[in-house]
PDB file of C-alpha atoms and ligand atoms in Angstrom:
ATOM      1  CA  MET A   1      32.213 -10.942  36.731  1.00 46.00           C
ATOM      2  CA  GLN A   2      30.487  -8.647  34.267  1.00 46.00           C
ATOM      3  CA  ASN A   3      27.352  -9.970  32.578  1.00 46.00           C
ATOM      4  CA  LEU A   4      27.696 -10.515  28.867  1.00 52.00           C
ATOM      5  CA  SER A   5      25.044  -8.497  27.058  1.00 60.00           C
ATOM      6  CA  PRO A   6      22.581 -10.790  25.259  1.00 70.00           C
ATOM      7  CA  THR A   7      22.781 -10.958  21.470  1.00 87.00           C
ATOM      8  CA  PRO A   8      20.043  -8.791  20.033  1.00 92.00           C
ATOM      9  CA  ALA A   9      17.155 -10.688  18.481  1.00 97.00           C
ATOM     10  CA  LYS A  10      16.139 -10.129  14.914  1.00 98.00           C
ATOM     11  CA  VAL A  11      13.583  -7.706  13.552  1.00 98.00           C
ATOM     12  CA  TRP A  12      11.642  -8.947  10.537  1.00 98.00           C
ATOM     13  CA  LEU A  13      10.088  -6.225   8.400  1.00 98.00           C
ATOM     14  CA  VAL A  14       7.267  -8.173   6.832  1.00 98.00           C
ATOM     15  CA  GLY A  15       4.912  -7.172   4.020  1.00 98.00           C
ATOM     16  CA  ALA A  16       1.363  -8.282   4.829  1.00 98.00           C
ATOM     17  CA  GLY A  17       0.002  -7.580   1.336  1.00 98.00           C
ATOM     18  CA  PRO A  18      -3.130  -5.602   0.481  1.00 97.00           C
ATOM     19  CA  GLY A  19      -5.591  -7.439   2.727  1.00 96.00           C
ATOM     20  CA  ASP A  20      -6.594 -10.927   1.618  1.00 97.00           C
ATOM     21  CA  PRO A  21      -4.602 -13.328   3.848  1.00 97.00           C
ATOM     22  CA  ASP A  22      -4.135 -15.660   0.854  1.00 97.00           C
ATOM     23  CA  LEU A  23      -1.883 -13.002  -0.623  1.00 98.00           C
ATOM     24  CA  LEU A  24       0.742 -13.343   2.119  1.00 98.00           C
ATOM     25  CA  THR A  25       4.013 -14.901   1.036  1.00 98.00           C
ATOM     26  CA  LEU A  26       4.719 -18.289   2.614  1.00 98.00           C
ATOM     27  CA  ARG A  27       7.556 -16.699   4.561  1.00 98.00           C
ATOM     28  CA  ALA A  28       5.260 -13.993   5.929  1.00 98.00           C
ATOM     29  CA  ALA A  29       2.614 -16.568   6.880  1.00 98.00           C
ATOM     30  CA  ARG A  30       5.189 -18.726   8.698  1.00 98.00           C
ATOM     31  CA  LEU A  31       6.547 -15.730  10.575  1.00 98.00           C
ATOM     32  CA  VAL A  32       3.066 -14.598  11.633  1.00 98.00           C
ATOM     33  CA  MET A  33       2.101 -18.106  12.772  1.00 98.00           C
ATOM     34  CA  ASN A  34       5.277 -18.529  14.838  1.00 98.00           C
ATOM     35  CA  ALA A  35       5.624 -14.992  16.199  1.00 98.00           C
ATOM     36  CA  LYS A  36       5.835 -14.211  19.899  1.00 98.00           C
ATOM     37  CA  LEU A  37       5.609 -10.482  19.225  1.00 98.00           C
ATOM     38  CA  ILE A  38       3.904  -8.737  16.298  1.00 98.00           C
ATOM     39  CA  VAL A  39       4.063  -4.970  15.861  1.00 98.00           C
ATOM     40  CA  HIS A  40       1.530  -4.050  13.200  1.00 97.00           C
ATOM     41  CA  ASP A  41       0.060  -1.161  11.241  1.00 94.00           C
ATOM     42  CA  GLY A  42      -3.631  -0.329  11.067  1.00 91.00           C
ATOM     43  CA  LEU A  43      -3.745  -1.480   7.445  1.00 89.00           C
ATOM     44  CA  VAL A  44      -2.958  -5.084   8.347  1.00 94.00           C
ATOM     45  CA  ASP A  45      -6.146  -7.095   7.963  1.00 93.00           C
ATOM     46  CA  PRO A  46      -7.580  -8.580  11.200  1.00 94.00           C
ATOM     47  CA  ALA A  47      -7.810 -11.961   9.427  1.00 96.00           C
ATOM     48  CA  ILE A  48      -4.008 -11.940   9.148  1.00 97.00           C
ATOM     49  CA  LEU A  49      -3.530 -11.085  12.817  1.00 97.00           C
ATOM     50  CA  ALA A  50      -5.931 -13.919  13.632  1.00 97.00           C
ATOM     51  CA  MET A  51      -3.376 -16.336  12.175  1.00 98.00           C
ATOM     52  CA  ALA A  52      -1.048 -15.668  15.107  1.00 98.00           C
ATOM     53  CA  ARG A  53      -0.922 -18.196  17.944  1.00 97.00           C
ATOM     54  CA  ALA A  54      -2.856 -17.574  21.119  1.00 96.00           C
ATOM     55  CA  GLY A  55      -0.580 -15.725  23.501  1.00 96.00           C
ATOM     56  CA  THR A  56       1.267 -13.784  20.796  1.00 98.00           C
ATOM     57  CA  ARG A  57       1.835 -10.233  21.943  1.00 98.00           C
ATOM     58  CA  LEU A  58       0.172  -7.865  19.415  1.00 97.00           C
ATOM     59  CA  ILE A  59       1.123  -4.207  19.454  1.00 96.00           C
ATOM     60  CA  SER A  60      -0.765  -1.843  17.124  1.00 95.00           C
ATOM     61  CA  VAL A  61       1.062   1.242  15.940  1.00 93.00           C
ATOM     62  CA  ALA A  62      -1.798   2.269  13.641  1.00 85.00           C
ATOM     63  CA  LYS A  63      -1.388   5.587  11.918  1.00 68.00           C
ATOM     64  CA  SER A  64      -3.980   7.632  10.150  1.00 59.00           C
ATOM     65  CA  ARG A  65      -3.691  10.820   8.186  1.00 57.00           C
ATOM     66  CA  ALA A  66      -5.085  12.966  10.948  1.00 55.00           C
ATOM     67  CA  ARG A  67      -4.229  10.978  14.036  1.00 58.00           C
ATOM     68  CA  HIS A  68      -0.817   9.644  14.913  1.00 58.00           C
ATOM     69  CA  THR A  69      -1.037   6.983  17.576  1.00 68.00           C
ATOM     70  CA  MET A  70       2.701   6.542  17.637  1.00 85.00           C
ATOM     71  CA  LYS A  71       5.359   8.686  16.012  1.00 91.00           C
ATOM     72  CA  GLN A  72       7.764   6.993  13.629  1.00 93.00           C
ATOM     73  CA  ASP A  73      10.702   7.606  15.997  1.00 95.00           C
ATOM     74  CA  ASP A  74       8.792   5.898  18.784  1.00 95.00           C
ATOM     75  CA  ILE A  75       8.035   2.923  16.537  1.00 96.00           C
ATOM     76  CA  ASN A  76      11.723   2.656  15.630  1.00 97.00           C
ATOM     77  CA  ALA A  77      12.640   2.844  19.304  1.00 97.00           C
ATOM     78  CA  LEU A  78      10.107   0.157  20.209  1.00 97.00           C
ATOM     79  CA  LEU A  79      11.493  -2.264  17.609  1.00 98.00           C
ATOM     80  CA  VAL A  80      15.059  -1.674  18.755  1.00 98.00           C
ATOM     81  CA  ARG A  81      14.187  -1.932  22.455  1.00 97.00           C
ATOM     82  CA  GLU A  82      12.401  -5.260  22.041  1.00 97.00           C
ATOM     83  CA  ALA A  83      15.171  -6.717  19.885  1.00 98.00           C
ATOM     84  CA  LEU A  84      17.877  -5.597  22.343  1.00 97.00           C
ATOM     85  CA  ALA A  85      15.890  -7.264  25.119  1.00 96.00           C
ATOM     86  CA  GLY A  86      16.173 -10.516  23.153  1.00 96.00           C
ATOM     87  CA  ASN A  87      12.645 -10.582  21.717  1.00 97.00           C
ATOM     88  CA  GLU A  88      12.327 -11.407  18.040  1.00 98.00           C
ATOM     89  CA  VAL A  89       9.989  -8.891  16.404  1.00 98.00           C
ATOM     90  CA  VAL A  90       7.683  -9.482  13.457  1.00 98.00           C
ATOM     91  CA  ARG A  91       6.966  -5.979  12.208  1.00 98.00           C
ATOM     92  CA  LEU A  92       3.911  -6.393   9.970  1.00 98.00           C
ATOM     93  CA  LYS A  93       3.193  -3.692   7.447  1.00 97.00           C
ATOM     94  CA  GLY A  94       0.444  -3.322   4.843  1.00 97.00           C
ATOM     95  CA  GLY A  95       1.491  -4.141   1.288  1.00 98.00           C
ATOM     96  CA  ASP A  96       5.247  -4.092   0.821  1.00 98.00           C
ATOM     97  CA  PRO A  97       7.504  -2.662   3.537  1.00 98.00           C
ATOM     98  CA  PHE A  98       9.554  -0.648   1.048  1.00 98.00           C
ATOM     99  CA  VAL A  99       6.718   0.962  -0.909  1.00 97.00           C
ATOM    100  CA  PHE A 100       5.488   4.004   1.044  1.00 95.00           C
ATOM    101  CA  GLY A 101       5.845   1.885   4.160  1.00 91.00           C
ATOM    102  CA  ARG A 102       8.706   3.600   6.008  1.00 94.00           C
ATOM    103  CA  GLY A 103      10.426   0.234   6.052  1.00 96.00           C
ATOM    104  CA  GLY A 104      13.622   1.996   5.043  1.00 97.00           C
ATOM    105  CA  GLU A 105      13.569   4.138   8.169  1.00 97.00           C
ATOM    106  CA  GLU A 106      12.915   1.161  10.422  1.00 98.00           C
ATOM    107  CA  ALA A 107      15.699  -0.865   8.806  1.00 98.00           C
ATOM    108  CA  GLU A 108      18.108   2.061   9.278  1.00 98.00           C
ATOM    109  CA  ALA A 109      17.149   2.407  12.940  1.00 98.00           C
ATOM    110  CA  CYS A 110      17.778  -1.310  13.497  1.00 98.00           C
ATOM    111  CA  ARG A 111      21.139  -1.282  11.729  1.00 98.00           C
ATOM    112  CA  ALA A 112      22.212   1.808  13.665  1.00 98.00           C
ATOM    113  CA  ALA A 113      21.474  -0.030  16.921  1.00 97.00           C
ATOM    114  CA  GLY A 114      23.279  -3.192  15.838  1.00 97.00           C
ATOM    115  CA  VAL A 115      20.011  -5.121  15.546  1.00 98.00           C
ATOM    116  CA  PRO A 116      19.884  -7.639  12.699  1.00 98.00           C
ATOM    117  CA  VAL A 117      17.033  -6.928  10.334  1.00 98.00           C
ATOM    118  CA  GLU A 118      15.535  -8.886   7.482  1.00 98.00           C
ATOM    119  CA  VAL A 119      12.945  -7.694   4.972  1.00 98.00           C
ATOM    120  CA  VAL A 120      10.167  -9.910   3.631  1.00 98.00           C
ATOM    121  CA  PRO A 121       8.513  -8.397   0.557  1.00 98.00           C
ATOM    122  CA  GLY A 122       4.755  -8.203   0.233  1.00 98.00           C
ATOM    123  CA  ILE A 123       2.272  -7.619  -2.548  1.00 98.00           C
ATOM    124  CA  SER A 124       1.962  -3.872  -2.747  1.00 98.00           C
ATOM    125  CA  ALA A 125      -1.494  -2.312  -3.022  1.00 98.00           C
ATOM    126  CA  ALA A 126      -0.873  -1.431  -6.682  1.00 98.00           C
ATOM    127  CA  MET A 127      -0.326  -5.064  -7.639  1.00 98.00           C
ATOM    128  CA  GLY A 128      -3.154  -6.317  -5.440  1.00 98.00           C
ATOM    129  CA  ALA A 129      -5.608  -3.728  -6.741  1.00 98.00           C
ATOM    130  CA  ALA A 130      -4.577  -4.208 -10.371  1.00 97.00           C
ATOM    131  CA  ALA A 131      -5.127  -7.950 -10.146  1.00 97.00           C
ATOM    132  CA  ALA A 132      -8.397  -7.725  -8.244  1.00 97.00           C
ATOM    133  CA  ALA A 133      -9.870  -5.070 -10.559  1.00 96.00           C
ATOM    134  CA  GLN A 134      -8.350  -6.674 -13.667  1.00 96.00           C
ATOM    135  CA  ILE A 135      -6.598  -3.480 -14.640  1.00 97.00           C
ATOM    136  CA  PRO A 136      -3.219  -4.362 -16.168  1.00 97.00           C
ATOM    137  CA  LEU A 137      -0.630  -1.813 -15.048  1.00 97.00           C
ATOM    138  CA  THR A 138       1.193  -2.305 -18.331  1.00 97.00           C
ATOM    139  CA  HIS A 139      -0.260  -3.482 -21.597  1.00 96.00           C
ATOM    140  CA  ARG A 140       1.376  -3.587 -25.001  1.00 95.00           C
ATOM    141  CA  ASP A 141      -1.477  -1.540 -26.447  1.00 93.00           C
ATOM    142  CA  ALA A 142      -1.753   0.970 -23.621  1.00 95.00           C
ATOM    143  CA  ALA A 143       1.190   1.496 -21.270  1.00 96.00           C
ATOM    144  CA  SER A 144       4.841   0.608 -20.931  1.00 97.00           C
ATOM    145  CA  ILE A 145       5.657   2.942 -18.031  1.00 97.00           C
ATOM    146  CA  VAL A 146       4.241   2.731 -14.509  1.00 97.00           C
ATOM    147  CA  THR A 147       4.841   5.261 -11.757  1.00 97.00           C
ATOM    148  CA  PHE A 148       3.858   5.037  -8.098  1.00 97.00           C
ATOM    149  CA  VAL A 149       3.380   8.340  -6.302  1.00 96.00           C
ATOM    150  CA  ALA A 150       2.198   9.393  -2.854  1.00 94.00           C
ATOM    151  CA  GLY A 151      -0.724  11.795  -3.114  1.00 93.00           C
ATOM    152  CA  GLN A 152      -0.718  12.840   0.491  1.00 83.00           C
ATOM    153  CA  CYS A 153       2.562  14.712   0.553  1.00 69.00           C
ATOM    154  CA  LYS A 154       2.762  18.208   1.816  1.00 70.00           C
ATOM    155  CA  GLY A 155       3.519  20.642  -0.965  1.00 76.00           C
ATOM    156  CA  LEU A 156       1.695  18.571  -3.571  1.00 80.00           C
ATOM    157  CA  ALA A 157       1.394  21.671  -5.731  1.00 77.00           C
ATOM    158  CA  GLU A 158       5.173  22.132  -5.884  1.00 81.00           C
ATOM    159  CA  GLN A 159       5.895  18.548  -6.860  1.00 85.00           C
ATOM    160  CA  ASP A 160       6.813  17.983 -10.472  1.00 87.00           C
ATOM    161  CA  TRP A 161       4.570  15.249 -11.831  1.00 89.00           C
ATOM    162  CA  ALA A 162       4.846  16.433 -15.426  1.00 87.00           C
ATOM    163  CA  GLY A 163       5.273  13.502 -17.770  1.00 91.00           C
ATOM    164  CA  LEU A 164       4.300  10.883 -15.180  1.00 94.00           C
ATOM    165  CA  ALA A 165       0.840  10.405 -16.706  1.00 94.00           C
ATOM    166  CA  GLY A 166      -0.392  10.450 -20.279  1.00 93.00           C
ATOM    167  CA  LYS A 167      -0.190   8.354 -23.425  1.00 94.00           C
ATOM    168  CA  GLY A 168       1.512   5.032 -22.852  1.00 96.00           C
ATOM    169  CA  ARG A 169       1.817   5.606 -19.117  1.00 97.00           C
ATOM    170  CA  THR A 170       0.068   4.455 -15.971  1.00 98.00           C
ATOM    171  CA  LEU A 171       0.135   6.575 -12.841  1.00 98.00           C
ATOM    172  CA  VAL A 172      -0.780   4.872  -9.565  1.00 98.00           C
ATOM    173  CA  ILE A 173      -1.475   7.184  -6.652  1.00 98.00           C
ATOM    174  CA  TYR A 174      -1.282   5.912  -3.088  1.00 97.00           C
ATOM    175  CA  MET A 175      -2.883   7.920  -0.263  1.00 96.00           C
ATOM    176  CA  GLY A 176      -4.642  10.183  -2.755  1.00 96.00           C
ATOM    177  CA  VAL A 177      -8.287  10.078  -1.688  1.00 95.00           C
ATOM    178  CA  ALA A 178      -8.232  13.184   0.481  1.00 94.00           C
ATOM    179  CA  THR A 179      -6.336  15.174  -2.146  1.00 94.00           C
ATOM    180  CA  ALA A 180      -8.160  13.793  -5.213  1.00 96.00           C
ATOM    181  CA  GLU A 181      -9.408  17.190  -6.317  1.00 95.00           C
ATOM    182  CA  ALA A 182      -5.969  18.824  -6.118  1.00 94.00           C
ATOM    183  CA  ILE A 183      -4.439  15.832  -7.912  1.00 95.00           C
ATOM    184  CA  ALA A 184      -6.861  16.048 -10.858  1.00 96.00           C
ATOM    185  CA  GLU A 185      -6.397  19.815 -11.120  1.00 95.00           C
ATOM    186  CA  LYS A 186      -2.637  19.457 -11.003  1.00 94.00           C
ATOM    187  CA  LEU A 187      -2.526  16.819 -13.727  1.00 95.00           C
ATOM    188  CA  ILE A 188      -4.907  18.746 -16.000  1.00 95.00           C
ATOM    189  CA  ALA A 189      -2.860  21.920 -15.459  1.00 93.00           C
ATOM    190  CA  ASP A 190       0.207  19.889 -16.483  1.00 92.00           C
ATOM    191  CA  GLY A 191      -1.498  19.199 -19.812  1.00 93.00           C
ATOM    192  CA  LEU A 192      -3.234  15.877 -19.246  1.00 96.00           C
ATOM    193  CA  ALA A 193      -6.547  15.485 -21.131  1.00 96.00           C
ATOM    194  CA  PRO A 194      -9.574  15.822 -18.813  1.00 97.00           C
ATOM    195  CA  ASP A 195     -11.053  12.640 -20.290  1.00 97.00           C
ATOM    196  CA  VAL A 196      -8.113  10.364 -19.446  1.00 97.00           C
ATOM    197  CA  PRO A 197      -9.596   7.263 -17.788  1.00 97.00           C
ATOM    198  CA  VAL A 198      -9.339   6.933 -14.024  1.00 98.00           C
ATOM    199  CA  ALA A 199     -10.119   4.037 -11.711  1.00 98.00           C
ATOM    200  CA  VAL A 200     -10.440   4.275  -7.952  1.00 98.00           C
ATOM    201  CA  ILE A 201     -10.014   0.981  -6.133  1.00 98.00           C
ATOM    202  CA  GLU A 202     -11.104   0.974  -2.514  1.00 98.00           C
ATOM    203  CA  ASN A 203     -10.296  -1.913  -0.135  1.00 97.00           C
ATOM    204  CA  ALA A 204      -8.623  -3.863  -2.908  1.00 97.00           C
ATOM    205  CA  THR A 205      -8.591  -7.667  -2.457  1.00 97.00           C
ATOM    206  CA  ARG A 206     -10.942  -7.409   0.539  1.00 96.00           C
ATOM    207  CA  THR A 207     -14.530  -8.592   0.577  1.00 94.00           C
ATOM    208  CA  ASP A 208     -15.771  -4.989   0.528  1.00 95.00           C
ATOM    209  CA  MET A 209     -13.685  -3.924  -2.492  1.00 97.00           C
ATOM    210  CA  ARG A 210     -15.159  -1.282  -4.805  1.00 97.00           C
ATOM    211  CA  VAL A 211     -13.896  -0.266  -8.246  1.00 97.00           C
ATOM    212  CA  LEU A 212     -15.134   3.064  -9.566  1.00 97.00           C
ATOM    213  CA  ARG A 213     -14.309   4.499 -12.970  1.00 97.00           C
ATOM    214  CA  GLY A 214     -14.654   7.780 -14.769  1.00 97.00           C
ATOM    215  CA  PRO A 215     -12.750  10.536 -16.555  1.00 97.00           C
ATOM    216  CA  LEU A 216      -9.965  12.458 -14.799  1.00 97.00           C
ATOM    217  CA  ALA A 217     -12.021  15.668 -14.718  1.00 97.00           C
ATOM    218  CA  GLY A 218     -14.679  13.858 -12.681  1.00 97.00           C
ATOM    219  CA  LEU A 219     -12.301  12.279 -10.156  1.00 98.00           C
ATOM    220  CA  ALA A 220     -13.157  14.523  -7.205  1.00 97.00           C
ATOM    221  CA  ALA A 221     -16.897  14.169  -7.873  1.00 97.00           C
ATOM    222  CA  LEU A 222     -16.532  10.382  -8.134  1.00 97.00           C
ATOM    223  CA  VAL A 223     -14.729  10.173  -4.795  1.00 97.00           C
ATOM    224  CA  GLU A 224     -17.264  12.475  -3.195  1.00 97.00           C
ATOM    225  CA  ARG A 225     -20.382  10.830  -4.655  1.00 97.00           C
ATOM    226  CA  HIS A 226     -19.339   7.337  -3.611  1.00 97.00           C
ATOM    227  CA  LYS A 227     -17.865   8.472  -0.293  1.00 98.00           C
ATOM    228  CA  VAL A 228     -14.585   6.695  -1.028  1.00 97.00           C
ATOM    229  CA  LYS A 229     -12.516   6.100   2.079  1.00 96.00           C
ATOM    230  CA  SER A 230      -8.939   5.083   2.722  1.00 94.00           C
ATOM    231  CA  PRO A 231      -7.421   2.680   1.838  1.00 96.00           C
ATOM    232  CA  ALA A 232      -7.948   3.399  -1.827  1.00 98.00           C
ATOM    233  CA  LEU A 233      -5.731   3.701  -4.878  1.00 98.00           C
ATOM    234  CA  ILE A 234      -6.188   5.918  -7.899  1.00 98.00           C
ATOM    235  CA  VAL A 235      -5.048   4.574 -11.280  1.00 98.00           C
ATOM    236  CA  ILE A 236      -4.767   7.090 -14.102  1.00 98.00           C
ATOM    237  CA  GLY A 237      -4.194   6.151 -17.727  1.00 97.00           C
ATOM    238  CA  ASP A 238      -5.717   4.211 -20.602  1.00 97.00           C
ATOM    239  CA  VAL A 239      -5.335   0.910 -18.738  1.00 97.00           C
ATOM    240  CA  ALA A 240      -7.939   2.115 -16.223  1.00 96.00           C
ATOM    241  CA  ALA A 241     -10.634   1.639 -18.871  1.00 93.00           C
ATOM    242  CA  ARG A 242      -9.418  -1.649 -20.281  1.00 77.00           C
ATOM    243  CA  GLU A 243     -11.748  -3.948 -18.469  1.00 63.00           C
ATOM    244  CA  ASP A 244     -14.692  -1.796 -19.550  1.00 51.00           C
ATOM    245  CA  ASN A 245     -13.458  -1.940 -23.119  1.00 49.00           C
ATOM    246  CA  ALA A 246     -13.115  -5.682 -22.966  1.00 49.00           C
ATOM    247  CA  LEU A 247     -16.639  -6.039 -21.632  1.00 46.00           C
ATOM    248  CA  ARG A 248     -17.962  -3.702 -24.306  1.00 47.00           C
ATOM    249  CA  GLU A 249     -16.284  -5.778 -26.998  1.00 47.00           C
ATOM    250  CA  VAL A 250     -17.856  -8.924 -25.614  1.00 43.00           C
ATOM    251  CA  ALA A 251     -21.268  -7.207 -25.554  1.00 43.00           C
ATOM    252  CA  LEU A 252     -20.849  -6.128 -29.195  1.00 45.00           C
ATOM    253  CA  GLU A 253     -20.029  -9.641 -30.208  1.00 44.00           C
ATOM    254  CA  VAL A 254     -23.195 -10.866 -28.554  1.00 42.00           C
ATOM    255  CA  VAL A 255     -25.237  -8.231 -30.365  1.00 40.00           C
ATOM    256  CA  LYS A 256     -23.722  -9.082 -33.775  1.00 37.00           C
TER     257      LYS A 256
HETATM  258  N1  SAH B   1       3.234  -0.277   1.965  1.00 78.56           N
HETATM  259  C1  SAH B   1       1.884  -0.209   1.422  1.00 78.56           C
HETATM  260  C2  SAH B   1       1.424   1.233   1.208  1.00 78.56           C
HETATM  261  C3  SAH B   1       1.251   2.004   2.475  1.00 78.56           C
HETATM  262  S1  SAH B   1       0.645   3.621   2.184  1.00 78.56           S
HETATM  263  C4  SAH B   1       1.835  -1.008   0.118  1.00 78.56           C
HETATM  264  O1  SAH B   1       2.877  -1.410  -0.403  1.00 78.56           O
HETATM  265  O2  SAH B   1       0.722  -1.238  -0.370  1.00 78.56           O
HETATM  266  C5  SAH B   1      -1.082   3.388   2.436  1.00 78.56           C
HETATM  267  C6  SAH B   1      -1.836   3.512   1.120  1.00 78.56           C
HETATM  268  O3  SAH B   1      -1.739   2.293   0.388  1.00 78.56           O
HETATM  269  C7  SAH B   1      -3.305   3.733   1.280  1.00 78.56           C
HETATM  270  O4  SAH B   1      -3.603   5.094   1.534  1.00 78.56           O
HETATM  271  C8  SAH B   1      -3.835   3.297  -0.071  1.00 78.56           C
HETATM  272  O5  SAH B   1      -3.613   4.275  -1.062  1.00 78.56           O
HETATM  273  C9  SAH B   1      -2.912   2.115  -0.372  1.00 78.56           C
HETATM  274  N2  SAH B   1      -3.530   0.839   0.008  1.00 78.56           N
HETATM  275  C10 SAH B   1      -3.094  -0.040   0.911  1.00 78.56           C
HETATM  276  N3  SAH B   1      -3.901  -1.132   0.965  1.00 78.56           N
HETATM  277  C11 SAH B   1      -4.868  -0.920   0.056  1.00 78.56           C
HETATM  278  C12 SAH B   1      -6.001  -1.684  -0.366  1.00 78.56           C
HETATM  279  N4  SAH B   1      -6.302  -2.870   0.166  1.00 78.56           N
HETATM  280  N5  SAH B   1      -6.784  -1.142  -1.333  1.00 78.56           N
HETATM  281  C13 SAH B   1      -6.506   0.034  -1.898  1.00 78.56           C
HETATM  282  N6  SAH B   1      -5.459   0.786  -1.522  1.00 78.56           N
HETATM  283  C14 SAH B   1      -4.639   0.321  -0.569  1.00 78.56           C
END
């Protein structure tokens, strides 16, 4: 008699948030604590991986800008292979799986192979960084539009960012540290004022977080001077200076 093929196990695409383990959703925390197999990105904080039970199989598929440990196709294939073999997979990704996380590609690969897939949202770096640095992404006095862009893309110069930043708008750039100079030049060439406030938030929500501020024209120098490293976000717009303003107002009141 022919063997019945086993039902494929499920793949969970799980957002691990920006770093601080307290920022996991309850569902993500439960999945991590009960996982037999976790396939994780380099951005996932070690403190989150430490929540897994002893004996959990941990596979790192860390990617960096210059070095690709595992190609995306190979990651997709790994998820599908494990699920078809009957192993439930917790695929842990930094932030939210569907914000610059290639979660869409992994979900497609699973569906194409008949593997059930479920997505667990996470706090994306923009939300984590905004909260930790107390920079509101929208504010009735400053911005009612927020845009998330990837700064690392090839052909940055050809991309049309016109209108994404400026009065009443907040632009949040992921993966923009290495291209900070080109980004500032591009935005200024598009007509943005060189003195628009900018904040760079490195390692948001982690113990080593840094928040640096300055005008757009000084962005590259700021990144260079402080040796900013990935992961870092760049926030451009009036909201980037709000905390400073608030502090200044408090200081004035004290002086009065
Ligand atoms: N899916 C992730 C983004 C992955 S792209 C999310 O939703 O957050 C990787 C980029 O995210 C990094 O280059 C950086 O720009 C940003 N990022 C991720 N974690 C961060 C953190 N703790 N602090 C600042 N930026 C972070």
